[in-house]
Short mmCIF file of C-alpha atoms and ligand atoms in Angstrom, two decimals:
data_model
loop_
_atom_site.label_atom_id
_atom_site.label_comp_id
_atom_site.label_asym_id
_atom_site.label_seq_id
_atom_site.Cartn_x
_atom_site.Cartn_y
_atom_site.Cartn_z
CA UNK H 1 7.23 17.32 4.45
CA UNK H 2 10.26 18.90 4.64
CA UNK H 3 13.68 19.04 1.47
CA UNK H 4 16.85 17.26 2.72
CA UNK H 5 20.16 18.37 1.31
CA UNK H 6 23.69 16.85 1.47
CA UNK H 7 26.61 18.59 0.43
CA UNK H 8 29.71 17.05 0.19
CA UNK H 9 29.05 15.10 3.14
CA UNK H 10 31.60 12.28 3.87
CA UNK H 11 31.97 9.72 7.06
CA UNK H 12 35.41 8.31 7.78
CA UNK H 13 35.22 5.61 10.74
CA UNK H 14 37.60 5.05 13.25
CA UNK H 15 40.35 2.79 11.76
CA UNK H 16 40.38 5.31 8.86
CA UNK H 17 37.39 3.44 6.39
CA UNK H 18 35.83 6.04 4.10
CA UNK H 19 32.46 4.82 4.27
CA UNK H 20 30.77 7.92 2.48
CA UNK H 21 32.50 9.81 0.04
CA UNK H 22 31.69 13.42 -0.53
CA UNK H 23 28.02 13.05 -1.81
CA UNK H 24 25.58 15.31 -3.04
CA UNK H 25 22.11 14.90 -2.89
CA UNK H 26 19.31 17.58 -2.91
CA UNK H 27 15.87 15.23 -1.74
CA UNK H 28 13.18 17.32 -2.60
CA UNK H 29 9.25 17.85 -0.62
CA UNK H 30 7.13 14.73 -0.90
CA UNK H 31 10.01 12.44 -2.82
CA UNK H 32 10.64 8.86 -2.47
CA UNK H 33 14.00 8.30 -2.48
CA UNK H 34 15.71 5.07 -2.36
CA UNK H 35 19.85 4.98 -1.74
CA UNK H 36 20.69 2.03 -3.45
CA UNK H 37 23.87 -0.29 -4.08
CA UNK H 38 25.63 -3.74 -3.02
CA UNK H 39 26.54 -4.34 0.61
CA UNK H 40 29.11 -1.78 2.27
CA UNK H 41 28.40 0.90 -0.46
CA UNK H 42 27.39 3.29 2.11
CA UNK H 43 23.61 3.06 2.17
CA UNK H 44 23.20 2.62 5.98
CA UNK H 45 25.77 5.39 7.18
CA UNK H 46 24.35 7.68 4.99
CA UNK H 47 20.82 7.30 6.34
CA UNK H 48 22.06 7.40 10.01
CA UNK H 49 24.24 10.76 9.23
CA UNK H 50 20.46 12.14 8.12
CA UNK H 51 18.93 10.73 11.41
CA UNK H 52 21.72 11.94 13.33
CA UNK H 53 22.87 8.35 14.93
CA UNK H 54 26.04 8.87 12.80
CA UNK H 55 28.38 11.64 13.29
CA UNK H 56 28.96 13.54 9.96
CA UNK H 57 33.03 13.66 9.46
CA UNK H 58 32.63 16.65 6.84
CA UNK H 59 30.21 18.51 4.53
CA UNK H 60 26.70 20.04 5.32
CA UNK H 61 23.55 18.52 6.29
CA UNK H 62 20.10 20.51 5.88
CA UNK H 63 16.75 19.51 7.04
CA UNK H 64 14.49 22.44 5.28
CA UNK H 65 17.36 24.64 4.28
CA UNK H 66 18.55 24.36 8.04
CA UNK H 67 22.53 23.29 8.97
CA UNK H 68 21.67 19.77 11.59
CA UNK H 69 24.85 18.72 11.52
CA UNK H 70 25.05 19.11 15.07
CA UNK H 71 21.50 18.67 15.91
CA UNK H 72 20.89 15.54 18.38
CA UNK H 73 18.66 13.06 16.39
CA UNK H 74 15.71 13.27 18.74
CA UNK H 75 15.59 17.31 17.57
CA UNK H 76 15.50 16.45 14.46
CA UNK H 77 11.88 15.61 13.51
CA UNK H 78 12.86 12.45 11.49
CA UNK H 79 11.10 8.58 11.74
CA UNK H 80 13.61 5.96 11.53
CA UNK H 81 11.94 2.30 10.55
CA UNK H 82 14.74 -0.04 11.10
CA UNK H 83 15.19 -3.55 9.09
CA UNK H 84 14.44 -5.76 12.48
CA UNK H 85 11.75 -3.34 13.58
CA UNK H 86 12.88 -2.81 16.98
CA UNK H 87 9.33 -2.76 18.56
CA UNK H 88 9.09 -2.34 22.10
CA UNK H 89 8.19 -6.10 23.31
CA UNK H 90 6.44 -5.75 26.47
CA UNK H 91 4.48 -3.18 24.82
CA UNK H 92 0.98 -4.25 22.64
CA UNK H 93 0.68 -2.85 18.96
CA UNK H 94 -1.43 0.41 20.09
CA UNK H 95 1.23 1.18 22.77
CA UNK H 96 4.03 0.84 20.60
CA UNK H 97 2.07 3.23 17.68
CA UNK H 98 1.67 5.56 20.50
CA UNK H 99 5.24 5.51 21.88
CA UNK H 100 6.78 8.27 19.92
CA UNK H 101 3.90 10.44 20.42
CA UNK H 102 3.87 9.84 24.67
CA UNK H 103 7.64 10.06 24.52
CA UNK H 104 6.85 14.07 22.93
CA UNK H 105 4.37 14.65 26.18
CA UNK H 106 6.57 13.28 28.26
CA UNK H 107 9.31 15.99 27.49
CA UNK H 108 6.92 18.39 26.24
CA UNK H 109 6.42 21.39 28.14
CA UNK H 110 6.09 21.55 31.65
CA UNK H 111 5.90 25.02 31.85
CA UNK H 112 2.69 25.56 29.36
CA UNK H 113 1.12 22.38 31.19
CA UNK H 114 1.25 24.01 34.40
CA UNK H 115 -0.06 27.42 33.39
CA UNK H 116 -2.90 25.71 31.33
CA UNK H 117 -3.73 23.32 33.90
CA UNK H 118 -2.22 20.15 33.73
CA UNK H 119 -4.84 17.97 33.94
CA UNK H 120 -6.93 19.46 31.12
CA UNK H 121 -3.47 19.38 29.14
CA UNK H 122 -3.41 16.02 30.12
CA UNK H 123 -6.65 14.77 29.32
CA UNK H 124 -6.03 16.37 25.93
CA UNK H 125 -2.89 15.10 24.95
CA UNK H 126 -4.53 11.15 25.68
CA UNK H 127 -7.44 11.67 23.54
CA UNK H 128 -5.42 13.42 20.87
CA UNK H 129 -2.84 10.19 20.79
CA UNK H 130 -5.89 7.93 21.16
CA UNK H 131 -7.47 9.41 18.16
CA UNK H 132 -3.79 9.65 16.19
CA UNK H 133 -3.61 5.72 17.04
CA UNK H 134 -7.11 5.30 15.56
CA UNK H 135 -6.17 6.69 12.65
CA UNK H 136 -3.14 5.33 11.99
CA UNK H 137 -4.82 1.79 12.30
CA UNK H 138 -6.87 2.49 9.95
CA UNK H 139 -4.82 3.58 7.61
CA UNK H 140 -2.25 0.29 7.97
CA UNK H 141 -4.94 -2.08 8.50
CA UNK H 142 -3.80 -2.76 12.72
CA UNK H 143 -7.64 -2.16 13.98
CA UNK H 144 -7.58 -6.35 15.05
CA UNK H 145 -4.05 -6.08 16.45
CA UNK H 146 -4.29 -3.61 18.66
CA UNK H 147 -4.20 -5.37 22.10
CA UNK H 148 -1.78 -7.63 21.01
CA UNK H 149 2.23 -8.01 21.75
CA UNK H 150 5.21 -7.76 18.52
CA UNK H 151 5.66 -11.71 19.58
CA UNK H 152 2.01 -12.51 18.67
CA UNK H 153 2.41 -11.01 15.12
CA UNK H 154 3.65 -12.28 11.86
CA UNK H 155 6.90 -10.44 10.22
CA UNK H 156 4.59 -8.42 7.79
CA UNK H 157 2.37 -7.27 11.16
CA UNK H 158 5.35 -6.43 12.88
CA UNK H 159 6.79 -4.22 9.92
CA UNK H 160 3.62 -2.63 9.91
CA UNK H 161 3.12 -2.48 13.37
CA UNK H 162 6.78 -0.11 12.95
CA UNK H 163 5.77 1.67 9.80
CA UNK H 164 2.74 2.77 12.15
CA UNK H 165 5.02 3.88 14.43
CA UNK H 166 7.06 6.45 12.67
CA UNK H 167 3.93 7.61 10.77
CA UNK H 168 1.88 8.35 13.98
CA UNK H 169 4.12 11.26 15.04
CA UNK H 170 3.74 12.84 11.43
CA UNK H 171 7.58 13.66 11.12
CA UNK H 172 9.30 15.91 8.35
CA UNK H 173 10.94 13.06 7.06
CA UNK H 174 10.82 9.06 7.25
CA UNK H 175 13.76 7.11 7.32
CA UNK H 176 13.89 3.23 5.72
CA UNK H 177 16.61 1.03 5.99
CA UNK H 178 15.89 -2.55 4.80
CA UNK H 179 12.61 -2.44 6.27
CA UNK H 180 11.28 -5.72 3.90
CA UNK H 181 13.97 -7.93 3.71
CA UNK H 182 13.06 -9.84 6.96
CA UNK H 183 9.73 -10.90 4.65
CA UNK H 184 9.24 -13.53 2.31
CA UNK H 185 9.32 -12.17 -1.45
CA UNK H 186 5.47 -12.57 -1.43
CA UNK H 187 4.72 -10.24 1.61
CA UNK H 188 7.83 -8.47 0.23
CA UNK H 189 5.82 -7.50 -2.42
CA UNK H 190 2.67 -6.69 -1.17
CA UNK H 191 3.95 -4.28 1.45
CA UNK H 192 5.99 -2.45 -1.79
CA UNK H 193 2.64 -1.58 -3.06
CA UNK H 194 1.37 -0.59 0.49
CA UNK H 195 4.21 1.42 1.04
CA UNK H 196 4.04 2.90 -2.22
CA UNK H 197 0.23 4.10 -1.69
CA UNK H 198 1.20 5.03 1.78
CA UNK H 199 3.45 7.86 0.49
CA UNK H 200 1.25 9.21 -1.81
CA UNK H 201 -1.28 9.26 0.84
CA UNK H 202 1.42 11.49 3.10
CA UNK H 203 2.54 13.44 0.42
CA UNK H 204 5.87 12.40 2.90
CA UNK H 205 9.82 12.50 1.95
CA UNK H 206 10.92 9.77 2.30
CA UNK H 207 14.76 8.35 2.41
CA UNK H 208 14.60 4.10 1.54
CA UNK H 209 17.97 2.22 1.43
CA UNK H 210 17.92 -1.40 0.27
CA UNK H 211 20.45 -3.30 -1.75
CA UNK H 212 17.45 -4.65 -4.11
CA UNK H 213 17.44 -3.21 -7.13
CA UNK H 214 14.15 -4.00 -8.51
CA UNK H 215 12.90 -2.92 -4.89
CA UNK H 216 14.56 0.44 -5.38
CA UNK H 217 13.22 0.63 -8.91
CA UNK H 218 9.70 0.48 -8.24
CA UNK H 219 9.35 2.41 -5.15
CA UNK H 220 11.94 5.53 -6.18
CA UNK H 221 10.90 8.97 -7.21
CA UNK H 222 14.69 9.10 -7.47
CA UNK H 223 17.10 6.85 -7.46
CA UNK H 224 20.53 7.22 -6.14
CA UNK H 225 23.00 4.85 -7.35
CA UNK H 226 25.54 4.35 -4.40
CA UNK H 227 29.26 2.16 -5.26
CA UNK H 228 32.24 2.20 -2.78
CA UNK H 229 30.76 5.45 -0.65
CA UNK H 230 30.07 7.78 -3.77
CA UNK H 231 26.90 8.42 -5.90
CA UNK H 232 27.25 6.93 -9.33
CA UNK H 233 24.09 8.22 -10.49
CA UNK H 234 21.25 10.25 -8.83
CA UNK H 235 18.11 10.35 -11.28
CA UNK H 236 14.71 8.54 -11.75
CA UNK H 237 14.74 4.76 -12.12
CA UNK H 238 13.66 4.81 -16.35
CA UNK H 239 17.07 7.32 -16.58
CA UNK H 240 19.19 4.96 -14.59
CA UNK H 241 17.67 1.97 -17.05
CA UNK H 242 18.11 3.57 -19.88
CA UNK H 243 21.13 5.26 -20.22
CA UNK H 244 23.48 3.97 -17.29
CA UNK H 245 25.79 6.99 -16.34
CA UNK H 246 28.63 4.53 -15.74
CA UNK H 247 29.21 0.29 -16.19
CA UNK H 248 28.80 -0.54 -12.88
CA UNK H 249 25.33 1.29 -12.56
CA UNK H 250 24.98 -0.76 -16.18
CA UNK H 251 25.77 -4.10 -14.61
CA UNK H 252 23.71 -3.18 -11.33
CA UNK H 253 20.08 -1.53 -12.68
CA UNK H 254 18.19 -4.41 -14.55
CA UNK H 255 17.46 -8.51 -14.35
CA UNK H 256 19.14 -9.84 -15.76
CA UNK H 257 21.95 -7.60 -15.59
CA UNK H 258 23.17 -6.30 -19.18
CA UNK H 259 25.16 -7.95 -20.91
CA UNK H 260 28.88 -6.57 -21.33
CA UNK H 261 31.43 -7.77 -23.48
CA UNK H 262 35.37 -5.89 -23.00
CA UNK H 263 36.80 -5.03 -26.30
CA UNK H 264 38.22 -2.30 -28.57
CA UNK H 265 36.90 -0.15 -30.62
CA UNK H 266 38.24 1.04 -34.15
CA UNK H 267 37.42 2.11 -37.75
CA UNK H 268 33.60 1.96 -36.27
CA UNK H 269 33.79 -1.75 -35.17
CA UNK H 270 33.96 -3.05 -32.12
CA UNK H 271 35.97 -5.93 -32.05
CA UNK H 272 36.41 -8.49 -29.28
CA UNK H 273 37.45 -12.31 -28.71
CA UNK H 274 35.14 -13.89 -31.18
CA UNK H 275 32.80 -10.83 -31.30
CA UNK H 276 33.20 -8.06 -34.23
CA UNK H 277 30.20 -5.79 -34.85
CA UNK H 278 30.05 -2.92 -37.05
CA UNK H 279 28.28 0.32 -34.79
CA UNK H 280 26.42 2.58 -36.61
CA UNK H 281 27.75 6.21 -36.21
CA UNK H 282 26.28 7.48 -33.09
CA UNK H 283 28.80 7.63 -31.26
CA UNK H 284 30.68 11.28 -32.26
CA UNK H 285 33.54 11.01 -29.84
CA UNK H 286 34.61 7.98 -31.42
CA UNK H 287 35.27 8.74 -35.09
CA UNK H 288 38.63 7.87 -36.74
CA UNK H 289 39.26 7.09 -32.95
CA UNK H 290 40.88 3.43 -32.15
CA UNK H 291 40.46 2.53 -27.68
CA UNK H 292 39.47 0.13 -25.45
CA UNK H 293 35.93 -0.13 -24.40
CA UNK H 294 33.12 -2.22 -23.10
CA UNK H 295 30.01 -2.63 -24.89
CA UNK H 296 26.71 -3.29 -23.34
CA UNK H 297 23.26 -4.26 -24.27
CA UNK H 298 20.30 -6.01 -22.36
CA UNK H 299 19.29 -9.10 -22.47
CA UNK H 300 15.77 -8.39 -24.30
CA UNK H 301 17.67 -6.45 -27.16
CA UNK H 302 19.16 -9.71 -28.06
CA UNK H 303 17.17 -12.67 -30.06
CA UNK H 304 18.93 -16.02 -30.77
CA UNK H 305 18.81 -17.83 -33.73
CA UNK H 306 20.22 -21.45 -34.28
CA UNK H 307 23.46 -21.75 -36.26
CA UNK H 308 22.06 -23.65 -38.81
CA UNK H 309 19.12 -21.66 -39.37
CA UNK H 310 19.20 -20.33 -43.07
CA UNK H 311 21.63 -17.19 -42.81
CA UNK H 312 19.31 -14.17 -42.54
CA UNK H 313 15.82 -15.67 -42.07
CA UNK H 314 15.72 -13.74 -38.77
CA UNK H 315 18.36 -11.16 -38.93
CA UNK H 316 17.25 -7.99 -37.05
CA UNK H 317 17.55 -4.56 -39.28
CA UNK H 318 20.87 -3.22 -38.55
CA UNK H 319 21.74 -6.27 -36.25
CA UNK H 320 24.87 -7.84 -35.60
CA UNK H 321 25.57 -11.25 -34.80
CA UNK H 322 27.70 -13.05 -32.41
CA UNK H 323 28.27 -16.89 -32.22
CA UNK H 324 27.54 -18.51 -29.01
CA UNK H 325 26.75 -21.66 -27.31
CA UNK H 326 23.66 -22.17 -24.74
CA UNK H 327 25.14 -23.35 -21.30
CA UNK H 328 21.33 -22.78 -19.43
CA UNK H 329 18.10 -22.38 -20.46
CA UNK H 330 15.69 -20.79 -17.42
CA UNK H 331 11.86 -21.01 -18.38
CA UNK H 332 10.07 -18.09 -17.13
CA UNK H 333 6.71 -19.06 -17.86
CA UNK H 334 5.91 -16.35 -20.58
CA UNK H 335 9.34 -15.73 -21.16
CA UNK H 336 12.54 -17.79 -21.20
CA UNK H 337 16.07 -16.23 -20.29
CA UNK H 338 19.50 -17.93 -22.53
CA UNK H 339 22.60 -18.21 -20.94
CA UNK H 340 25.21 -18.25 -23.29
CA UNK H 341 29.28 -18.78 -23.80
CA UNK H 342 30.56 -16.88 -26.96
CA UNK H 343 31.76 -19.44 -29.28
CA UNK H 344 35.02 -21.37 -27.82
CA UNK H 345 36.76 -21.99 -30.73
CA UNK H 346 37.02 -17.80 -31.42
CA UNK H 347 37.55 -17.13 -28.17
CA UNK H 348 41.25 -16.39 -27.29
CA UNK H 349 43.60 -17.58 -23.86
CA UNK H 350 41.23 -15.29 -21.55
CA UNK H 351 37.71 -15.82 -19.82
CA UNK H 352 34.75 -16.70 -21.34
CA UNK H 353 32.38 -14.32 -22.28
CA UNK H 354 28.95 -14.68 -20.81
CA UNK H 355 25.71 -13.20 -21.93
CA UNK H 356 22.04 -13.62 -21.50
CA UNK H 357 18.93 -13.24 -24.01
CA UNK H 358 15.53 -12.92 -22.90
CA UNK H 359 13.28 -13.72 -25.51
CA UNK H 360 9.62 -14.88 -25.45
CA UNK H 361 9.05 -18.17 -24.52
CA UNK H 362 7.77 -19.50 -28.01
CA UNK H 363 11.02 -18.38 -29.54
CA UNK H 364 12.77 -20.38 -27.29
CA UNK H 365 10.55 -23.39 -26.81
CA UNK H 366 13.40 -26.09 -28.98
CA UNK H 367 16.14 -24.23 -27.45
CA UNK H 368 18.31 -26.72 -25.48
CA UNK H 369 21.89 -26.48 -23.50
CA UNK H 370 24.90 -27.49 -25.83
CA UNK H 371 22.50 -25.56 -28.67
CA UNK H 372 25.30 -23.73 -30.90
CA UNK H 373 23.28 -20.33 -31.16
CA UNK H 374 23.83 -16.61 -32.99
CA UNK H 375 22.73 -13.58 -30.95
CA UNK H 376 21.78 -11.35 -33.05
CA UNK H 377 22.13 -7.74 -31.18
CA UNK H 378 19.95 -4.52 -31.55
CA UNK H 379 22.55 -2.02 -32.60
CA UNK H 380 20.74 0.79 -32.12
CA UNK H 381 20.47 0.19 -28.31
CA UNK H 382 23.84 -0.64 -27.85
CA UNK H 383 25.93 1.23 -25.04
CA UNK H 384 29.53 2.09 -24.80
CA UNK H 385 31.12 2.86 -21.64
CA UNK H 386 35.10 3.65 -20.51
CA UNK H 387 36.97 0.68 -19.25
CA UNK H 388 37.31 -0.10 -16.01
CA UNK H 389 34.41 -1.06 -13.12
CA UNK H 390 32.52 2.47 -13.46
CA UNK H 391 33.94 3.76 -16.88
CA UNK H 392 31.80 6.73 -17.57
CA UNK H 393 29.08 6.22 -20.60
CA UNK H 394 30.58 7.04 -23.76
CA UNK H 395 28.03 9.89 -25.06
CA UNK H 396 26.07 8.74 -28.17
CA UNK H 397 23.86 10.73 -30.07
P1 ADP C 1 25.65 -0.50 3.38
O1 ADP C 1 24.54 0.05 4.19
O2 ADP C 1 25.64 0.03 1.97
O3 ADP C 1 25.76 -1.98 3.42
P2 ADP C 1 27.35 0.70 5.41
O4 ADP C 1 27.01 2.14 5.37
O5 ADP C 1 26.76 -0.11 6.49
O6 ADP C 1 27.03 0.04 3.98
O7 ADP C 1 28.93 0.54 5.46
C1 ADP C 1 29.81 1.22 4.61
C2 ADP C 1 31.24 0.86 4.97
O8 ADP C 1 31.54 1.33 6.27
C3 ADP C 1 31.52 -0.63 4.99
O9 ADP C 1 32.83 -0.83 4.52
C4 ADP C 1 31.41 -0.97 6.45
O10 ADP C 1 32.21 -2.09 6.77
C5 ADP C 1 31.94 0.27 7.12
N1 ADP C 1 31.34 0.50 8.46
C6 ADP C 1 30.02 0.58 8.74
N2 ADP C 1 29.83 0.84 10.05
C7 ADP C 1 31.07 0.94 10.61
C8 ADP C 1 31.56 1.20 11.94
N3 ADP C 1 30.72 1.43 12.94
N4 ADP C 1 32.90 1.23 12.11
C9 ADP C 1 33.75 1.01 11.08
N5 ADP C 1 33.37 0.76 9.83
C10 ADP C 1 32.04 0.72 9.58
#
């Protein structure tokens, strides 16, 4: 177990890219972290800075309160599992669990193997990997695989087969990147939970990137938003849900994605092309104040009624409505998730607005594509953020 700290740590590459921004990030003893964002964020170069296969271009890097900028990456004490799991392939399962750990004899020390008698050192050092290889198979389920090579093995072997790897040397820290997206979202799965019962077993920290967000949600102690090579937000997942830092960690956390709608906000309504809802008054910042915004809300604080329903039947307390028109209708099984337009004839020169409701699947069971629909929104989780892609959260109360 070991804390890792960043501090202001950027990467530039050569041709001048700014892959990694000045971040911050203080991973504590025994946390899961998971880096998370769209492709080319940053994820990966951040992770290989930590391991040390990346040069850091500025900023401090600490490994237990310790400066390793300049440490080489076999110093460092860290397990890297890689997406493609680089095992060794003329090597059988139990040889590659046990590479790391005869890689550590074979540069151990000569010296102290001499004066205590090689042999006997020897001797030791086998039946101490032999028993570390035992154990590790046990743990990750490898006791049939042993004797046999990565090409005999299925993807989800194989990844285990690497996770054993890195676990067998017992490192300070273990390094992810990708390591289930060469599996099939059933396996995928699976190996989530086993990973996830794996680290509380360790009691290891743990550094995970991925780009899936439901992936990162499930596995993170904390979650660390990445966007264009800077943290957008750095707390647990439920935080990151709930109240989005900025939009694009709004549009990003969540399936579907929330819905956001650009608009303007004045004398407490927000007002957009064929959308006008009256906010209740938590928003402090914003009284007798008249500015552009974007509003957000998920799609399960949304229900749906038909346009010729009897006005009010099913209005929500404190709701607001907005006329739509279905353009898909995904069933779910228990639940069904409504694509919609917002109404075409209100809706001025510019882009359509899109949103999504996901309502139980009785609610939605006559619901049909062409259906002209009301959404009827949840004020009171409603979310304002500053325009642009990662306008900040505008506070409410
Ligand atoms: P992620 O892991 O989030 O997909 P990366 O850390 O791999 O992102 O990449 C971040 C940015 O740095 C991207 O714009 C990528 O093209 C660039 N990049 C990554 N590796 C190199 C490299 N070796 N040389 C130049 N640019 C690179």
């Amino acid at each position: 177990m070991a804390t890792v700290t960043l501090a202001q740590v950027s990467k530039m590459y050569d041709g001048g890219v700014r892959a990694v921004d000045a971040i911050d990030l203080a991973i504590n003893h025994g946390e899961f972290c998971v880096l998370v964002g769209p492709s080319g964020c940053g994820k990966s170069t951040t992770l290989r800075m930590i391991a040390g296969l990346e040069e850091i271009t500025d900023g401090v890097l600490e490994i237990d309160g310790a400066r390793v900028n300049d440490l080489p990456a076999k110093d460092r004490d860290i397990a890297f599992v890689f997406q493609n799991y680089a095992l060794y392939p003329h090597l059988t399962v139990a040889q590659n669990v046990a590479f790391g750990l005869e890689q550590r004899r074979a540069h151990g020390n000569p010296l102290r193997a001499m004066l205590t008698g090689q042999r006997d050192a020897r001797g030791r050092e086998s039946a101490h990997i032999a028993q570390r290889v035992r154990e590790v198979s046990s743990t990750l389920g490898l006791d049939e695989l042993l004797t046999r090579y990565p090409r005999e093995l299925s993807g989800g072997q194989r990844q285990r087969v690497a996770v054993g790897r890195a676990i067998a040397r017992n490192p300070k820290v273990f390094l992810f990147d990708e390591p289930l997206s060469n599996l099939d979202a059933r396996l995928r799965l699976e190996t989530r939970t086993q990973l996830r019962l794996l680290h509380r077993r360790l009691s290891a920290t743990i550094v995970y990137v991925t780009h899936d967000q439901e992936e990162a949600m499930t596995l993170a102690d904390r979650l660390v938003v990445m966007h264009q090579g800077r943290v957008q937000q750095n707390s647990t997942a439920q935080i990151a849900y709930e109240t989005p830092a900025n939009r694009f960690v709004a549009a990003f956390i969540g399936t579907p994605p929330m819905n956001l709608i650009d608009g303007h906000f004045a004398h407490g309504t927000f007002e957009s092309h064929g959308v006008s809802l009256p906010l209740p008054a938590r928003w402090p910042s914003l009284i007798n104040q008249s500015k552009p915004c974007a509003l957000g809300f998920r799609p399960d604080r949304a229900r749906i009624e038909r346009a010729t329903a009897h006005d009010g039947a099913h209005s929500v307390s404190a709701g607001a409505k907005i006329n739509a028109r279905v353009v898909a209708v995904e069933r779910l099984g228990d639940r069904t998730d409504i694509a919609m337009e917002v109404a075409r004839e209100s809706a001025m020169n510019g882009g359509q607005t899109r949103l999504v409701a996901r309502v139980n699947a009785d609610e939605a069971e006559h619901m049909r594509e062409g259906d002209e629909v009301r959404v009827l929104v949840d004020t009171a989780h409603v979310h304002l953020f500053e325009p642009g892609e990662c306008g900040a959260r505008i506070t409410a109360s």
